[in-house]
Coordinates of C-alpha atoms and ligand atoms in Angstrom, one line a residue:
X1 CA -26.3 4.4 -16.9
X2 CA -25.0 6.1 -13.8
X3 CA -21.8 4.6 -12.4
X4 CA -22.0 2.9 -9.0
X5 CA -19.2 4.1 -6.7
X6 CA -17.8 2.8 -3.4
X7 CA -19.7 4.1 -0.3
X8 CA -18.3 7.3 1.2
X9 CA -15.6 6.7 3.8
X10 CA -14.6 3.4 2.3
X11 CA -11.6 2.6 0.0
X12 CA -10.7 -0.1 -2.5
X13 CA -7.4 -1.7 -2.0
X14 CA -5.9 -1.8 -5.5
X15 CA -3.0 -4.0 -6.6
X16 CA -0.6 -1.0 -6.5
X17 CA -1.6 -0.5 -2.8
X18 CA -1.0 -4.2 -2.0
X19 CA 2.8 -4.1 -1.3
X20 CA 2.5 -1.6 1.6
X21 CA -0.6 -3.4 3.0
X22 CA 1.1 -6.8 2.7
X23 CA 4.1 -5.4 4.6
X24 CA 2.0 -4.0 7.4
X25 CA -0.1 -7.1 7.8
X26 CA 2.9 -9.5 7.6
X27 CA 4.8 -7.5 10.2
X28 CA 1.7 -7.5 12.5
X29 CA 1.5 -11.3 12.1
X30 CA 5.2 -11.8 12.6
X31 CA 5.3 -9.7 15.8
X32 CA 2.2 -11.5 17.1
X33 CA 4.2 -14.7 16.7
X34 CA 7.4 -13.3 18.3
X35 CA 5.4 -11.9 21.3
X36 CA 3.5 -15.2 21.7
X37 CA 0.0 -13.9 20.8
X38 CA -2.7 -16.4 19.6
X39 CA -5.2 -15.5 16.9
X40 CA -8.8 -14.9 17.7
X41 CA -11.6 -13.8 15.4
X42 CA -15.0 -12.5 16.4
X43 CA -18.0 -11.5 14.2
X44 CA -18.0 -8.3 12.2
X45 CA -21.4 -7.5 13.9
X46 CA -22.5 -7.9 17.5
X47 CA -25.4 -6.9 19.7
X48 CA -25.6 -3.1 20.1
X49 CA -25.7 -3.6 23.8
X50 CA -22.2 -5.1 23.8
X51 CA -20.9 -1.7 22.6
X52 CA -23.2 0.6 24.6
X53 CA -22.3 -1.3 27.8
X54 CA -18.7 -1.9 27.0
X55 CA -17.5 1.4 25.3
X56 CA -20.0 3.6 27.1
X57 CA -23.3 5.2 26.0
X58 CA -21.6 8.6 25.8
X59 CA -18.6 7.5 23.7
X60 CA -18.6 8.9 20.2
X61 CA -18.3 5.4 18.8
X62 CA -21.7 4.5 20.4
X63 CA -23.5 7.8 20.5
X64 CA -22.6 9.2 17.1
X65 CA -20.9 6.6 15.0
X66 CA -22.7 3.3 15.4
X67 CA -23.2 1.5 12.1
X68 CA -26.5 -0.4 12.6
X69 CA -27.4 -3.5 10.5
X70 CA -30.4 -5.6 10.0
X71 CA -31.4 -8.5 7.8
X72 CA -33.2 -8.0 4.4
X73 CA -36.5 -8.5 6.2
X74 CA -35.3 -6.8 9.3
X75 CA -37.8 -5.1 11.5
X76 CA -37.1 -1.9 13.4
X77 CA -36.4 -4.0 16.4
X78 CA -33.7 -6.0 14.6
X79 CA -32.1 -2.8 13.4
X80 CA -31.9 -1.7 17.0
X81 CA -30.3 -5.0 17.9
X82 CA -27.0 -5.3 15.9
X83 CA -24.2 -3.0 14.8
X84 CA -21.0 -3.5 12.8
X85 CA -18.1 -3.5 15.3
X86 CA -16.5 -0.1 15.9
X87 CA -13.6 -1.8 17.6
X88 CA -12.5 -5.3 18.6
X89 CA -11.9 -5.3 22.4
X90 CA -15.5 -5.6 23.5
X91 CA -16.1 -8.6 21.2
X92 CA -12.9 -10.3 22.3
X93 CA -13.9 -9.9 26.0
X94 CA -17.4 -11.1 25.1
X95 CA -15.9 -14.2 23.6
X96 CA -13.5 -14.6 26.5
X97 CA -16.5 -14.8 28.9
X98 CA -18.8 -16.8 26.6
X99 CA -16.2 -19.6 26.1
X100 CA -15.2 -19.7 29.7
X101 CA -11.6 -18.9 28.7
X102 CA -10.7 -17.8 32.2
X103 CA -10.1 -21.4 33.1
X104 CA -7.2 -21.6 30.5
X105 CA -3.7 -21.1 31.7
X106 CA -3.3 -17.3 31.7
X107 CA -2.7 -14.6 31.1
X108 CA -4.2 -15.0 27.6
X109 CA -2.5 -13.2 24.8
X110 CA -4.9 -12.7 21.9
X111 CA -4.6 -10.9 18.6
X112 CA -6.7 -10.0 15.6
X113 CA -6.4 -8.1 12.3
X114 CA -9.5 -6.9 10.6
X115 CA -12.0 -4.2 9.6
X116 CA -13.8 -2.0 12.0
X117 CA -16.7 0.4 11.2
X118 CA -17.5 3.8 12.5
X119 CA -20.1 6.0 10.9
X120 CA -18.1 9.2 11.3
X121 CA -17.6 12.2 8.9
X122 CA -14.9 10.9 6.6
X123 CA -11.7 12.9 6.1
X124 CA -8.0 12.1 5.4
X125 CA -7.0 9.2 7.6
X126 CA -10.5 8.8 9.0
X127 CA -12.7 6.2 7.3
X128 CA -16.0 4.5 7.9
X129 CA -14.3 1.2 7.3
X130 CA -10.8 0.8 8.5
X131 CA -8.5 -1.9 9.7
X132 CA -6.8 -2.5 13.0
X133 CA -4.1 -4.8 14.3
X134 CA -5.3 -5.5 17.8
X135 CA -3.6 -7.2 20.7
X136 CA -5.1 -8.0 24.1
X137 CA -3.6 -9.5 27.3
X138 CA -6.3 -10.7 29.5
X139 CA -5.7 -11.7 33.1
X140 CA -2.5 -9.8 33.8
X141 CA -2.6 -6.9 36.3
X142 CA 0.7 -5.4 35.1
X143 CA 2.6 -3.1 35.3
X144 CA 5.3 -5.1 33.4
X145 CA 2.9 -6.1 30.7
X146 CA 1.8 -2.4 30.2
X147 CA 5.4 -1.6 29.3
X148 CA 5.7 -4.7 27.2
X149 CA 2.8 -3.7 25.0
X150 CA 4.1 -0.1 24.6
X151 CA 7.4 -1.6 23.6
X152 CA 5.6 -3.9 21.1
X153 CA 3.8 -1.0 19.5
X154 CA 7.1 0.9 19.4
X155 CA 8.8 -2.0 17.7
X156 CA 6.0 -2.3 15.1
X157 CA 6.5 1.3 14.0
X158 CA 10.3 1.0 14.2
X159 CA 10.5 -2.2 12.1
X160 CA 8.0 -0.6 9.7
X161 CA 10.4 2.3 9.2
X162 CA 8.3 4.9 11.0
X163 CA 11.0 5.9 13.4
X164 CA 9.3 9.1 14.6
X165 CA 6.3 7.5 16.3
X166 CA 6.1 8.7 19.9
X167 CA 4.1 7.1 22.8
X168 CA 1.9 9.5 24.7
X169 CA 1.0 7.9 28.1
X170 CA -1.2 8.8 31.0
X171 CA -3.0 7.2 33.9
X172 CA -6.7 7.9 34.3
X173 CA -7.1 6.1 37.6
X174 CA -9.7 3.5 38.5
X175 CA -13.1 3.1 40.2
X176 CA -11.5 4.1 43.5
X177 CA -10.0 7.5 42.5
X178 CA -11.8 8.4 39.2
X179 CA -14.9 9.9 40.9
X180 CA -12.9 12.5 42.8
X181 CA -11.0 13.4 39.6
X182 CA -14.3 13.7 37.7
X183 CA -15.6 16.0 40.3
X184 CA -12.5 18.1 40.2
X185 CA -12.9 18.5 36.4
X186 CA -16.6 19.3 36.8
X187 CA -15.8 22.0 39.4
X188 CA -13.0 23.5 37.2
X189 CA -14.9 23.5 33.9
X190 CA -18.1 24.8 35.5
X191 CA -16.2 28.0 36.3
X192 CA -15.4 28.3 32.6
X193 CA -18.5 26.9 31.0
X194 CA -19.0 30.0 28.8
X195 CA -15.7 29.1 27.0
X196 CA -16.7 25.5 26.3
X197 CA -18.2 24.2 23.0
X198 CA -21.8 22.9 23.2
X199 CA -20.5 19.4 22.9
X200 CA -18.1 19.9 25.9
X201 CA -20.9 21.4 28.0
X202 CA -22.9 18.3 27.4
X203 CA -20.0 16.1 28.0
X204 CA -19.3 17.9 31.3
X205 CA -22.5 16.3 32.6
X206 CA -22.2 12.8 31.2
X207 CA -18.4 12.3 30.9
X208 CA -16.3 15.2 32.1
X209 CA -13.0 13.5 31.2
X210 CA -13.9 13.7 27.5
X211 CA -13.9 17.5 27.7
X212 CA -10.1 17.3 27.8
X213 CA -10.4 15.5 24.4
X214 CA -12.2 18.4 22.8
X215 CA -9.9 19.6 19.9
X216 CA -11.4 23.1 20.3
X217 CA -10.6 23.4 24.0
X218 CA -8.6 26.7 24.6
X219 CA -5.0 25.8 25.3
X220 CA -4.9 27.9 28.6
X221 CA -8.1 26.1 29.8
X222 CA -6.5 22.7 29.0
X223 CA -3.3 23.7 30.7
X224 CA -5.0 24.8 33.9
X225 CA -7.3 21.8 34.1
X226 CA -6.8 19.3 37.0
X227 CA -4.5 16.5 36.0
X228 CA -5.6 12.9 36.6
X229 CA -2.1 12.0 37.9
X230 CA -2.6 14.4 40.8
X231 CA -5.8 12.6 41.8
X232 CA -4.6 8.9 41.6
X233 CA -5.1 6.7 44.6
X234 CA -2.0 5.1 46.1
X235 CA -2.3 1.9 44.1
X236 CA -2.9 3.7 40.8
X237 CA 0.0 6.1 41.4
X238 CA 2.4 3.2 42.2
X239 CA 1.2 1.4 39.1
X240 CA 1.8 4.4 36.9
X241 CA 5.2 5.1 38.4
X242 CA 6.2 1.5 37.8
X243 CA 5.1 1.7 34.1
X244 CA 7.1 4.9 33.6
X245 CA 10.2 3.5 35.3
X246 CA 10.0 0.5 33.0
X247 CA 9.6 2.7 29.9
X248 CA 12.7 4.6 31.1
X249 CA 14.6 1.4 31.8
X250 CA 13.8 0.2 28.2
X251 CA 14.7 3.6 26.8
X252 CA 11.4 3.9 25.0
X253 CA 10.5 7.3 23.7
X254 CA 7.4 8.6 25.5
X255 CA 5.8 11.7 26.9
X256 CA 3.3 12.0 29.8
X257 CA 0.3 13.6 28.2
X258 CA -2.2 14.9 30.8
X259 CA -4.9 15.5 28.2
X260 CA -4.9 11.9 27.0
X261 CA -8.1 10.3 28.2
X262 CA -9.0 8.0 25.2
X263 CA -12.4 8.0 23.5
X264 CA -13.8 4.8 25.0
X265 CA -15.1 4.5 28.5
X266 CA -13.7 1.1 29.5
X267 CA -10.2 2.4 30.3
X268 CA -8.6 2.3 33.7
X269 CA -5.1 3.3 34.8
X270 CA -2.6 3.2 31.9
X271 CA -3.8 4.8 28.7
X272 CA -1.5 5.4 25.7
X273 CA -1.6 6.6 22.1
X274 CA 1.0 6.7 19.4
X275 CA 1.4 9.9 17.4
X276 CA 3.8 10.6 14.5
X277 CA 6.1 13.4 15.8
X278 CA 5.3 16.7 14.1
X279 CA 1.7 15.7 13.5
X280 CA 0.5 16.0 17.1
X281 CA -1.8 18.9 16.3
X282 CA -3.9 16.8 14.0
X283 CA -4.7 14.4 16.7
X284 CA -4.4 11.6 14.3
X285 CA -3.3 8.8 16.6
X286 CA -1.8 6.0 14.6
X287 CA -2.5 3.6 17.5
X288 CA -3.9 3.6 20.9
X289 CA -4.8 1.4 23.9
X290 CA -4.7 1.0 27.6
X291 CA -5.8 -1.0 30.6
X292 CA -9.5 -2.0 31.0
X293 CA -9.6 -3.8 34.3
X294 CA -13.4 -3.3 34.7
X295 CA -14.6 -4.4 31.3
X296 CA -15.0 -8.2 31.8
X297 CA -17.2 -7.5 34.9
X298 CA -19.2 -4.9 33.0
X299 CA -20.0 -7.5 30.4
X300 CA -21.2 -10.1 32.9
X301 CA -17.9 -12.0 33.5
X302 CA -15.7 -12.1 36.6
X303 CA -13.4 -9.3 37.4
X304 CA -10.3 -9.7 35.2
X305 CA -7.5 -7.2 34.7
X306 CA -6.6 -6.7 31.1
X307 CA -4.8 -4.4 28.7
X308 CA -4.4 -4.1 24.9
X309 CA -4.0 -1.8 21.9
X310 CA -5.2 -1.2 18.4
X311 CA -3.0 0.1 15.7
X312 CA -4.7 1.7 12.7
X313 CA -3.4 0.0 9.6
X314 CA -4.8 2.6 7.2
X315 CA -3.0 5.3 9.0
X316 CA 0.2 3.2 9.2
X317 CA 0.1 2.8 5.4
X318 CA -0.6 6.5 4.9
X319 CA 2.4 7.4 7.1
X320 CA 4.6 4.9 5.2
X321 CA 3.6 6.6 1.9
X322 CA 4.2 10.1 3.3
X323 CA 7.6 9.2 4.5
X324 CA 8.4 7.2 1.4
X325 CA 9.3 4.2 3.5
X326 CA 11.2 1.5 1.4
X327 CA 9.4 -1.8 1.0
X328 CA 11.2 -5.1 0.9
X329 CA 11.9 -6.4 -2.6
X330 CA 9.2 -8.6 -4.1
X331 CA 10.1 -12.1 -5.3
X332 CA 10.9 -12.2 -9.0
X333 CA 8.0 -13.0 -11.4
X334 CA 8.5 -15.4 -14.3
X335 CA 6.4 -15.4 -17.5
X336 CA 6.1 -18.7 -19.3
X337 CA 5.7 -18.2 -23.1
X338 CA 5.7 -20.5 -26.1
X339 CA 5.8 -20.6 -29.9
X340 CA 2.5 -22.2 -30.9
X341 CA -0.2 -24.4 -29.7
X342 CA 1.8 -25.7 -26.8
X343 CA -0.4 -24.6 -23.9
X344 CA -0.2 -28.0 -22.2
X345 CA 3.6 -27.7 -22.1
X346 CA 3.4 -24.1 -20.9
X347 CA 1.0 -25.0 -18.1
X348 CA 3.1 -28.1 -17.2
X349 CA 6.3 -26.0 -17.0
X350 CA 4.5 -23.3 -15.0
X351 CA 3.3 -26.0 -12.7
X352 CA 6.8 -27.3 -12.1
X353 CA 8.2 -23.9 -11.4
X354 CA 5.3 -23.2 -9.0
X355 CA 6.1 -26.4 -7.2
X356 CA 9.6 -25.0 -6.8
X357 CA 8.0 -21.9 -5.1
X358 CA 8.3 -19.5 -8.0
X359 CA 5.6 -17.0 -9.0
X360 CA 4.6 -17.7 -12.5
X361 CA 2.3 -16.1 -15.2
X362 CA 1.8 -18.3 -18.2
X363 CA 0.9 -16.5 -21.4
X364 CA -2.3 -18.1 -22.7
X365 CA -2.2 -16.5 -26.1
X366 CA -1.0 -17.6 -29.5
X367 CA 0.7 -14.3 -30.2
X368 CA 4.2 -14.0 -31.7
X369 CA 7.0 -14.5 -29.2
X370 CA 8.0 -10.9 -29.4
X371 CA 4.6 -9.7 -28.4
X372 CA 4.5 -12.2 -25.5
X373 CA 7.9 -11.0 -24.3
X374 CA 6.6 -7.4 -24.4
X375 CA 3.5 -8.3 -22.5
X376 CA 5.6 -10.2 -19.9
X377 CA 7.8 -7.1 -19.3
X378 CA 4.7 -4.9 -19.0
X379 CA 3.2 -7.3 -16.4
X380 CA 6.4 -6.8 -14.3
X381 CA 8.0 -10.2 -15.0
X382 CA 11.8 -10.1 -14.5
X383 CA 12.3 -13.4 -16.5
X384 CA 10.7 -15.3 -19.3
X385 CA 10.8 -19.0 -19.7
X386 CA 10.5 -19.9 -23.3
X387 CA 9.0 -23.3 -24.0
X388 CA 10.2 -24.9 -27.3
X389 CA 11.5 -28.1 -28.8
X390 CA 14.2 -28.5 -26.2
X391 CA 11.6 -29.4 -23.7
X392 CA 11.8 -32.9 -24.9
X393 CA 15.2 -33.0 -23.2
X394 CA 14.0 -31.1 -20.1
X395 CA 15.4 -27.8 -21.2
X396 CA 13.9 -24.4 -21.8
X397 CA 15.1 -20.9 -22.9
X398 CA 15.6 -18.5 -20.0
X399 CA 15.6 -14.8 -20.8
X400 CA 16.5 -12.1 -18.4
X401 CA 14.0 -9.4 -19.3
X402 CA 16.1 -6.5 -17.9
X403 CA 19.4 -7.3 -19.6
X404 CA 18.0 -9.2 -22.6
X405 CA 20.5 -12.1 -22.0
X406 CA 19.2 -15.5 -22.9
X407 CA 20.5 -19.0 -22.3
X408 CA 19.2 -22.6 -22.5
X409 CA 19.0 -24.3 -19.1
X410 CA 17.3 -27.3 -17.5
X411 CA 14.1 -26.6 -15.6
X412 CA 15.8 -27.6 -12.4
X413 CA 18.3 -24.8 -12.9
X414 CA 15.7 -22.0 -13.1
X415 CA 15.2 -21.3 -9.4
X416 CA 18.9 -20.8 -8.7
X417 CA 19.4 -18.7 -11.9
X418 CA 16.6 -16.3 -11.2
X419 CA 17.5 -15.8 -7.5
X420 CA 21.0 -14.9 -8.8
X421 CA 22.8 -17.8 -7.1
X422 CA 24.5 -19.0 -10.2
Ligands
HAM501 P1 -9.0 3.5 19.1 O1 -8.1 4.5 19.7 O2 -10.5 3.9 19.0 O3 -8.9 2.3 20.1 O4 -8.6 3.0 17.7 C1 -7.2 2.5 17.5 C2 -6.6 3.0 16.3 O5 -7.5 2.7 15.2 C3 -6.5 4.5 16.2 O6 -5.3 5.0 16.9 C4 -6.5 4.8 14.7 O7 -5.1 4.6 14.2 C5 -7.4 3.7 14.2 N1 -8.7 4.3 13.9 C6 -9.7 4.6 14.7 N2 -10.7 5.1 14.0 C7 -10.4 5.2 12.7 C8 -11.0 5.7 11.5 N3 -12.3 6.2 11.6 N4 -10.3 5.6 10.4 C9 -9.1 5.1 10.3 N5 -8.4 4.7 11.4 C10 -9.1 4.7 12.6 C11 -9.6 1.1 20.0 O8 -10.3 0.8 19.0 C12 -9.3 0.2 21.1 N6 -10.1 -1.1 20.9 C13 -7.8 -0.2 21.3 C14 -7.6 -1.1 22.5 C15 -7.4 -2.4 22.4 N7 -7.7 -0.8 23.7 C16 -7.5 -1.8 24.5 N8 -7.3 -2.9 23.7

């Protein structure tokens, strides 16, 4: 029979991948705690309209990459109704409005870790299902929080051991100054439309900022294009200046990137992406975010300033592998083995060690001791607890599987012995 394989653009996380993923997720959770973010979870699928309104009809995520879903008996209408979430921000803001969270003492600091879905052409570092660590601060106009979030992302990469992540920052203005900037881009690119890709010519009509995002845009055309920072209104300019001053004051490595416009339409003012130094050309941002002061209103709520970021966990793990980042040592594993039909004793001893917080793998077989020891080593155990007659006096054999040294100790002594304290 033909084998069934995982869908294209998805990956299985196998046990050997787990240590890096555990590290990334644990750090995200710990930083969320240290930066006083509270957990929020929203559904994996939402109304299509949430994304088309929130992220913009002309964003790639909506126009090309929407992952539609329907029930087993789903009609065409149902299929048109729901999509797997391509990103978390729209769902979080929907929940913020739906639960009247604006009455809570703000600004709200919300965080989520979970899978996102974009029906894109898969390639290295680009998947149809991928995970993000997302943080959002809702109800804070900045600019201090803008710098705080960039500092948080910086710290995530630094504590992970990815010391060469650089923040690219830009300001793309707001409803007051964006129209004039859009027009300046349209006027400029219209003069060079013969040098644009079909995609960019189309974007020029619906979303001219995204032309700057075209990877095939000729460098001289990109260089000569109007810069958003030259078209900011006074308020946006002051905001951006303040963010840059704070980044300088905090000595956070950053570059002002005039081509950075972000792929989702909800952004206003501060926009940023994190890129691994030396890999800029590949445009594989490892994280990105920005301010979205107009999104709550766009989704039917009251006007609420907000900012957040999403860090790609798959790309973080890939970067850790590429740079051979060291992982923290794992806690020692203990195998519990025995000499005969003593499984009740083995399970009892395993239970006591687990109560003491130790990771334990009892051997459930009746094989010879030697075979059980071999199996324990192969399974990665550092120690074997050998259950025998001495158990009657509360003692067991403890074997160090790396040195081969063995002694008889009481069960209470095991935790200290294996953690090397005595
Ligand atoms: P985004 O830039 O679309 O922003 O995605 C954030 C990160 O998710 C990217 O920098 C990348 O590391 C990862 N990512 C995106 N697409 C893929 C993919 N197909 N495969 C693997 N990794 C991917 C957002 O999603 C915004 N919601 C961020 C945000 C939060 N802005 C404000 N608040």
